[in-house]
CSV table of C-alpha atoms in Angstrom, one decimal:
chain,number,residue,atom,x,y,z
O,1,UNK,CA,0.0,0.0,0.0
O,2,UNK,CA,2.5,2.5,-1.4
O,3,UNK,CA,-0.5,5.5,-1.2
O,4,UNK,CA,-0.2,5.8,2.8
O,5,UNK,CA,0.8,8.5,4.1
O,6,UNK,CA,2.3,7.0,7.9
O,7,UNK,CA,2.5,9.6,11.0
O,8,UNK,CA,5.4,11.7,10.6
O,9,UNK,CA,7.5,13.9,12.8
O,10,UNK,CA,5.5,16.3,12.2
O,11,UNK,CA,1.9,15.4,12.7
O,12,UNK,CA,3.7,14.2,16.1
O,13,UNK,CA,4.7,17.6,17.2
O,14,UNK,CA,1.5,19.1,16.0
O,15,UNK,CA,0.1,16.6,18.6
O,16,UNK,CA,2.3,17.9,21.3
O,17,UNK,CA,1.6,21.3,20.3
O,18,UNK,CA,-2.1,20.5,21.2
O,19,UNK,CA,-1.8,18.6,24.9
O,20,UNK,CA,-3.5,20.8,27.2
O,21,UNK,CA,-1.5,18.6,30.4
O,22,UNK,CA,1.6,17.0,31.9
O,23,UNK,CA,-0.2,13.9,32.2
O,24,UNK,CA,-2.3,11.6,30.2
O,25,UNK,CA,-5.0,9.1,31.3
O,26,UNK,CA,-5.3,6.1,28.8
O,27,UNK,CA,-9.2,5.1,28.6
O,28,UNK,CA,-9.1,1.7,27.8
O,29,UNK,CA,-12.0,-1.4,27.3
O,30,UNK,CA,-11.6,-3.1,31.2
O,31,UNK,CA,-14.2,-3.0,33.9
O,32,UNK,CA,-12.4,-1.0,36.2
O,33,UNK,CA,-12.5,1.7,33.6
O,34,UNK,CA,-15.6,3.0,34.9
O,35,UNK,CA,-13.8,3.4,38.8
O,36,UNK,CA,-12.4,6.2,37.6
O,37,UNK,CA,-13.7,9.5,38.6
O,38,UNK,CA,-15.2,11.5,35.8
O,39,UNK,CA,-13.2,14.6,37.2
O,40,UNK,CA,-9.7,13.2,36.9
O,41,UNK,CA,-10.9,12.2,33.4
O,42,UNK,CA,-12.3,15.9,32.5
O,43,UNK,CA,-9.1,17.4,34.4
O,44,UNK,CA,-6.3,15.4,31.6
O,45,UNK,CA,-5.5,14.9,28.3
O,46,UNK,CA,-7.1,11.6,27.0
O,47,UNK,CA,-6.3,8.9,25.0
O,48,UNK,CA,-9.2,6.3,24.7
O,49,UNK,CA,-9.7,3.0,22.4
O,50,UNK,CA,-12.6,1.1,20.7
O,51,UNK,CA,-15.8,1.6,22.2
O,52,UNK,CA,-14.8,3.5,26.0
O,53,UNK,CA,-15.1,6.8,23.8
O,54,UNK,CA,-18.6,6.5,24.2
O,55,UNK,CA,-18.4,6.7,28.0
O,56,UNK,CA,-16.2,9.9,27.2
O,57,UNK,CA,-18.9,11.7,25.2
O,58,UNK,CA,-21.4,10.6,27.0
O,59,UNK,CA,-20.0,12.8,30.1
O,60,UNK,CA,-19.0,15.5,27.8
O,61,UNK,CA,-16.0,14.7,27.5
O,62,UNK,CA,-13.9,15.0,24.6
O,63,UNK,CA,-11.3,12.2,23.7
O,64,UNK,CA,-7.8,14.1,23.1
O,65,UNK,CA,-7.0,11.1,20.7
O,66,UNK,CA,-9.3,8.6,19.5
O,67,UNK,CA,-7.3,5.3,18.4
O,68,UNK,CA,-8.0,2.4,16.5
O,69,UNK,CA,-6.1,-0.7,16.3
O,70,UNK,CA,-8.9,-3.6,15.6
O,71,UNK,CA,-10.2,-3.5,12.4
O,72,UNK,CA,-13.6,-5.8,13.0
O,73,UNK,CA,-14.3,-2.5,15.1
O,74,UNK,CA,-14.7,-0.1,12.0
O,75,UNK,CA,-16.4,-3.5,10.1
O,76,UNK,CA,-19.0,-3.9,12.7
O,77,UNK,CA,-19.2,-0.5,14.3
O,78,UNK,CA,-18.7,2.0,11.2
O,79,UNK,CA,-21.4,4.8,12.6
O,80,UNK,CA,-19.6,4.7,16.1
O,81,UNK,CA,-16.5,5.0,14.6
O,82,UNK,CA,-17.4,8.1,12.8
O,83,UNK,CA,-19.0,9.7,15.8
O,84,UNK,CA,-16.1,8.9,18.2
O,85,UNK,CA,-13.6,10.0,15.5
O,86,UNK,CA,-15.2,13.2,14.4
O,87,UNK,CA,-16.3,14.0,18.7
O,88,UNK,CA,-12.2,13.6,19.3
O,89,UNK,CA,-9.4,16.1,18.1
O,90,UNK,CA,-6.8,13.6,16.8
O,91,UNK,CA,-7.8,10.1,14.9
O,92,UNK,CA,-5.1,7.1,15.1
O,93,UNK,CA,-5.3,4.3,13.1
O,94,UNK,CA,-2.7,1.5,12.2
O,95,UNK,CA,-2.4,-0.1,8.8
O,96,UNK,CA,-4.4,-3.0,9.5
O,97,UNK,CA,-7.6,-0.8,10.1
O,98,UNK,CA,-6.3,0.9,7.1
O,99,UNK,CA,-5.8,-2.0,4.9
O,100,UNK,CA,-9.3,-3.6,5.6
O,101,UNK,CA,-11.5,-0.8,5.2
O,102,UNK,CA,-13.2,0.1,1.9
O,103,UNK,CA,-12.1,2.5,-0.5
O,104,UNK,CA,-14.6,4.9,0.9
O,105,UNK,CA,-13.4,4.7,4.5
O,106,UNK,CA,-10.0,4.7,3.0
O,107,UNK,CA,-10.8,8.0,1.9
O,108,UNK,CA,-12.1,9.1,5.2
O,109,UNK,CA,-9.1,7.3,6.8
O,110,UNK,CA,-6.3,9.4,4.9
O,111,UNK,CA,-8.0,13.2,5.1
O,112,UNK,CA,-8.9,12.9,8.8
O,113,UNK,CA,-7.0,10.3,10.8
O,114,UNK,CA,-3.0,9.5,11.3
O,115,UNK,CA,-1.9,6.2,10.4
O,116,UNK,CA,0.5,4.2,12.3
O,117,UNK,CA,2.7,1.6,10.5
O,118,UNK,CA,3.8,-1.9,12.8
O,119,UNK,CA,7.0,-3.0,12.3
O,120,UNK,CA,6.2,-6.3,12.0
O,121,UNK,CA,2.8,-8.5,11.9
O,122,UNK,CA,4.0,-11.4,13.8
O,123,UNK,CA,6.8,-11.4,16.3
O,124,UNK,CA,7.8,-14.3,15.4
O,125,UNK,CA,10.1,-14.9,11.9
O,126,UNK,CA,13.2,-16.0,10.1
O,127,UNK,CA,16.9,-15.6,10.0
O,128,UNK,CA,16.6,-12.6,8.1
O,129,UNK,CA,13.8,-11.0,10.1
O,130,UNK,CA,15.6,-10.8,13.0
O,131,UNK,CA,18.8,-9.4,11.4
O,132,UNK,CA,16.8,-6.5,10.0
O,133,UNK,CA,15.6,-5.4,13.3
O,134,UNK,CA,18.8,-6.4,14.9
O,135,UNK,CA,20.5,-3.7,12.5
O,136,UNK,CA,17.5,-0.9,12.6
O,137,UNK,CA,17.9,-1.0,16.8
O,138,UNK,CA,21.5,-0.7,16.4
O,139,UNK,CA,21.4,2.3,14.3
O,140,UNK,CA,17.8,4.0,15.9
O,141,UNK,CA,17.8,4.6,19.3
O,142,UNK,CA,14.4,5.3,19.2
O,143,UNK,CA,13.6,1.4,18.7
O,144,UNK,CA,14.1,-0.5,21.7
O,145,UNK,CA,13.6,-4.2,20.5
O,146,UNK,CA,14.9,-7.6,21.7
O,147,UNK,CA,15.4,-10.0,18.5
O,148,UNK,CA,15.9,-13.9,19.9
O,149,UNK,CA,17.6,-15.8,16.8
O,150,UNK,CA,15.6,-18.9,17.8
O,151,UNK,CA,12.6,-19.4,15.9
O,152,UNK,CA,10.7,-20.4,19.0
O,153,UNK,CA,11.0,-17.2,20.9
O,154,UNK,CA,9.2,-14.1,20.3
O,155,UNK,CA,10.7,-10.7,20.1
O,156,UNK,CA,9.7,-8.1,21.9
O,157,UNK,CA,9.8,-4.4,21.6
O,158,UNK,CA,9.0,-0.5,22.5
O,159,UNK,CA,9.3,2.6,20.4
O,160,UNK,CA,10.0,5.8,21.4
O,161,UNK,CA,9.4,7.6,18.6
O,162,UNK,CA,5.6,6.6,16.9
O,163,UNK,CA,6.4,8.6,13.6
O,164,UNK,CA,9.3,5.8,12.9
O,165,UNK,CA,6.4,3.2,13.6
O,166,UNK,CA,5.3,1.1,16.8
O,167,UNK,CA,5.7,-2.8,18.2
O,168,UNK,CA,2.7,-4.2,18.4
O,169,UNK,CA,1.7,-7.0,21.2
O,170,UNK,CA,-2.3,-8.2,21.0
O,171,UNK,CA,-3.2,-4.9,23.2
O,172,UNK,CA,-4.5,-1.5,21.9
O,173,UNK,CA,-2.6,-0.2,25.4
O,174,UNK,CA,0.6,-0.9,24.7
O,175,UNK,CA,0.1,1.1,21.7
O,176,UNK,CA,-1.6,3.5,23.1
O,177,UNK,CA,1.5,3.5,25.8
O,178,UNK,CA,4.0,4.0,23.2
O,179,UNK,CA,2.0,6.5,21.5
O,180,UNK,CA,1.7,8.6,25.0
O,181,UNK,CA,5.5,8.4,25.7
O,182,UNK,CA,5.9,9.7,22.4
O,183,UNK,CA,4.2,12.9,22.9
O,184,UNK,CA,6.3,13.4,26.2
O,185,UNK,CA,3.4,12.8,28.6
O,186,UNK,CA,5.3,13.1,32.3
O,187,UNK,CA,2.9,10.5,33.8
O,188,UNK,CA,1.1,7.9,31.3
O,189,UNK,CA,-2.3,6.3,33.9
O,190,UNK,CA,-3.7,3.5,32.5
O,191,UNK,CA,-7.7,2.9,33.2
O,192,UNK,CA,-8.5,-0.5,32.8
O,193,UNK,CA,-5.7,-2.0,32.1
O,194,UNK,CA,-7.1,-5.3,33.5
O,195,UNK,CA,-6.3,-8.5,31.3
O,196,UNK,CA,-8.1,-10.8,33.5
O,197,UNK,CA,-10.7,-13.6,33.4
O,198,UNK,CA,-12.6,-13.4,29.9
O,199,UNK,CA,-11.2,-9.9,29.9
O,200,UNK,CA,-14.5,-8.6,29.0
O,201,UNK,CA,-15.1,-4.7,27.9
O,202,UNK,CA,-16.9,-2.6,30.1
O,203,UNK,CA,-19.2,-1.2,27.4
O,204,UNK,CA,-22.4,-3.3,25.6
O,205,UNK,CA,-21.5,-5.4,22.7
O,206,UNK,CA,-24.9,-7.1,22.8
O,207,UNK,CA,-25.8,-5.6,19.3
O,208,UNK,CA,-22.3,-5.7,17.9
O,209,UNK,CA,-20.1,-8.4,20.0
O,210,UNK,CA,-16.3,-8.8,19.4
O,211,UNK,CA,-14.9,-11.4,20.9
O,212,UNK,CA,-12.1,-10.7,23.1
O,213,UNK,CA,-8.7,-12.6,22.2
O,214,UNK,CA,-6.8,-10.6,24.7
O,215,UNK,CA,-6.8,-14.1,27.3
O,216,UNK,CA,-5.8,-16.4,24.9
O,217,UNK,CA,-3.2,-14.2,24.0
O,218,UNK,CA,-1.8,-12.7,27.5
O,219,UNK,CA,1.3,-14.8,27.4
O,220,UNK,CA,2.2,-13.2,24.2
O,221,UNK,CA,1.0,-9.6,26.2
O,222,UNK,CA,3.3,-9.7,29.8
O,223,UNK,CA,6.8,-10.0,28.3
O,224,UNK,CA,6.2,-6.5,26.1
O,225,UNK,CA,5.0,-4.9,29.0
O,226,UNK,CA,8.1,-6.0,31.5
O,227,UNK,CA,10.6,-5.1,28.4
O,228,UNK,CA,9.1,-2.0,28.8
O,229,UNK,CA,9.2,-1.3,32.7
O,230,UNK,CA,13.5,-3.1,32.2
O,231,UNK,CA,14.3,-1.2,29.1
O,232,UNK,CA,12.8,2.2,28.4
O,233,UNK,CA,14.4,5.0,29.9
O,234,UNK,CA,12.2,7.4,31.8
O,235,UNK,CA,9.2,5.6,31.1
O,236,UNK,CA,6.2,6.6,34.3
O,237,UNK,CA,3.5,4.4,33.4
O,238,UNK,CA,1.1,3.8,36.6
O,239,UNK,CA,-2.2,1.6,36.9
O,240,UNK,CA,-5.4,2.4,38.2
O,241,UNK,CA,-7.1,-1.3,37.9
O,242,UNK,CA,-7.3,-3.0,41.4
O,243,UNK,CA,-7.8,-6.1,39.4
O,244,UNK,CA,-4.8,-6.6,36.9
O,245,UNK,CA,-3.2,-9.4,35.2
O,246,UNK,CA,0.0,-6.8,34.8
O,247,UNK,CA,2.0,-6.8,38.1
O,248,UNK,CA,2.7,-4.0,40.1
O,249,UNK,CA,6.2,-4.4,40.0
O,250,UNK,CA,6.0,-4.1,36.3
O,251,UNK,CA,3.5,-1.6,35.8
O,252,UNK,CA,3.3,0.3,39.8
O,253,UNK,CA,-0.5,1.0,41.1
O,254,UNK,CA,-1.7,4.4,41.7
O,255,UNK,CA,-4.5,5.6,43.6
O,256,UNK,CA,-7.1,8.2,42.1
O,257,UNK,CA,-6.0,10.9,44.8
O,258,UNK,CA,-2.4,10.5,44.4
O,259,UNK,CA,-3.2,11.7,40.4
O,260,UNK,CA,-5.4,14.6,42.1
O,261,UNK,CA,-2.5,16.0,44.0
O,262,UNK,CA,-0.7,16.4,40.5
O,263,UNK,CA,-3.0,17.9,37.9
O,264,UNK,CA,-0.6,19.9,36.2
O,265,UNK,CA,-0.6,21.8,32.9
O,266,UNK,CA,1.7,21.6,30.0
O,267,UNK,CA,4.5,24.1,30.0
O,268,UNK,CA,7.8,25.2,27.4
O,269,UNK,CA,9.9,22.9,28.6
O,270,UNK,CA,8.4,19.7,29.4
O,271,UNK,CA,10.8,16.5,28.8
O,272,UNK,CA,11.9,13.4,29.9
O,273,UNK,CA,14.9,14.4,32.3
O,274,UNK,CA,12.9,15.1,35.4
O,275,UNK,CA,13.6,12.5,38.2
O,276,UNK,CA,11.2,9.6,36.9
O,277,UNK,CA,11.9,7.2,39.9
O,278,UNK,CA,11.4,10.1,42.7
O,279,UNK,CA,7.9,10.4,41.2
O,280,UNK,CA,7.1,6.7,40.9
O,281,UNK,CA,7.9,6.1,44.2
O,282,UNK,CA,6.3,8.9,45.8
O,283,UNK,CA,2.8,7.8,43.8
O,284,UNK,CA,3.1,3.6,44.4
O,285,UNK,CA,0.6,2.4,47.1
């Protein structure tokens, strides 16, 4: 599909231009979504997935990105898509959402949404796989990626820098992660970041159900997400969920008034150097 037109460096910082706050909640599809006060939701920039925008706009308010990573979704959904897309100010998409829409939504899909591109579709692959991503890590230091030369193991990765791609793992969060740490977020809160049981959505699907694959596939989840916590620099990603299948050690737990204390809004020189561990500490229950 030569005719995309990916993210780029600058769509990114026209993002980061935008963010109204240090801090970002990510909105995702678990039960314990909905245990999150509406105020710290209205009071931060967020990032939301599938169908928890319409919990957004039903409490008037509006998603700071609206992203899309599961194309049955825009299949079975196609009005709710275009309502939560045209409700939020930025649209993300990946190429698979992309690739299997019609040449009508295709249309819609290149004039009013970003497009991420995966580096890969499996992580699993051959000799010569592995040596390409081996190389591209070497020489990008915004791709963090571990490439096992046995055909059995998986690789994992992160990237720093969405406009150069993302790793995908099974989850819309950990996009949605590496999306947030690409915009410089200080603090990155997940909300329902649960990944247990059936790892049911919080929102109906009676009408339209999609069958979660997330359980069958949480072995193939965990090891992205400890990569992350071992390997990325200055990443502060907390969780709200009191019912998680991520551990606390990987991603910490933080409670709703420790983000209340620290509703801070975007300033000039917001980076990654501040003291990332002091903070973490200070906010772990």
């Amino acid at each position: 599909m030569n005719n995309i037109k990916y993210i780029t460096y600058t769509d990114v910082q026209n993002i980061v231009d935008k963010k109204s706050y240090e801090d970002v909640i990510i909105f995702l599809s678990g039960p314990t979504s909905k245990n999150t006060p509406l105020s710290i939701l209205r009071s931060h920039d967020v990032i939301t997935v599938n169908g928890s925008a319409e919990y957004l706009l039903n409490h008037s308010i509006e998603p700071f990105i609206y992203l899309l990573t599961d194309a049955r979704f825009l299949h079975q959904r196609r009005s709710d898509f275009f309502k939560f897309s045209s409700q939020s100010k930025f649209t993300i998409v990946n190429r698979d959402v992309y690739e299997e829409s019609t040449e009508e939504d295709k249309k819609y899909l290149r004039e009013n949404c970003l497009i991420l591109k995966s580096f890969y579709k499996r992580e699993k692959g051959g000799l010569l796989k592995k040596m390409k991503f081996s190389i591209m890590a070497k020489f990008n230091k915004n791709l963090l990626i571990d490439v096992p030369f046995s055909t059995k193991k998986r690789l994992v990765g992160f990237s720093k820098d969405i406009s150069i791609g993302y790793c995908s793992c099974h989850t819309v969060a950990y996009t949605a992660i590496q999306i947030a740490y690409s915009l410089k977020f200080v603090r990155i809160i997940c909300s329902g970041l649960d990944l247990t049981g059936s790892c049911q959505r919080f929102y109906d699907e009676s009408k339209n159900p999609m069958p979660s694959e997330l359980s069958r596939d949480l072995g193939k989840i965990l090891p992205f997400f400890k990569f992350m916590s071992e390997k990325v620099q200055n990443v502060n990603v907390f969780n709200l969920s009191n019912d998680t299948a991520v551990s606390y050690s990987v991603i910490p737990f933080i409670q709703p008034s420790e983000i209340g204390k620290r509703k801070v809004k975007v300033n000039d020189n917001l980076d990654h150097e501040i003291d990332f561990k002091r903070k973490a500490d200070s906010c772990v229950n």
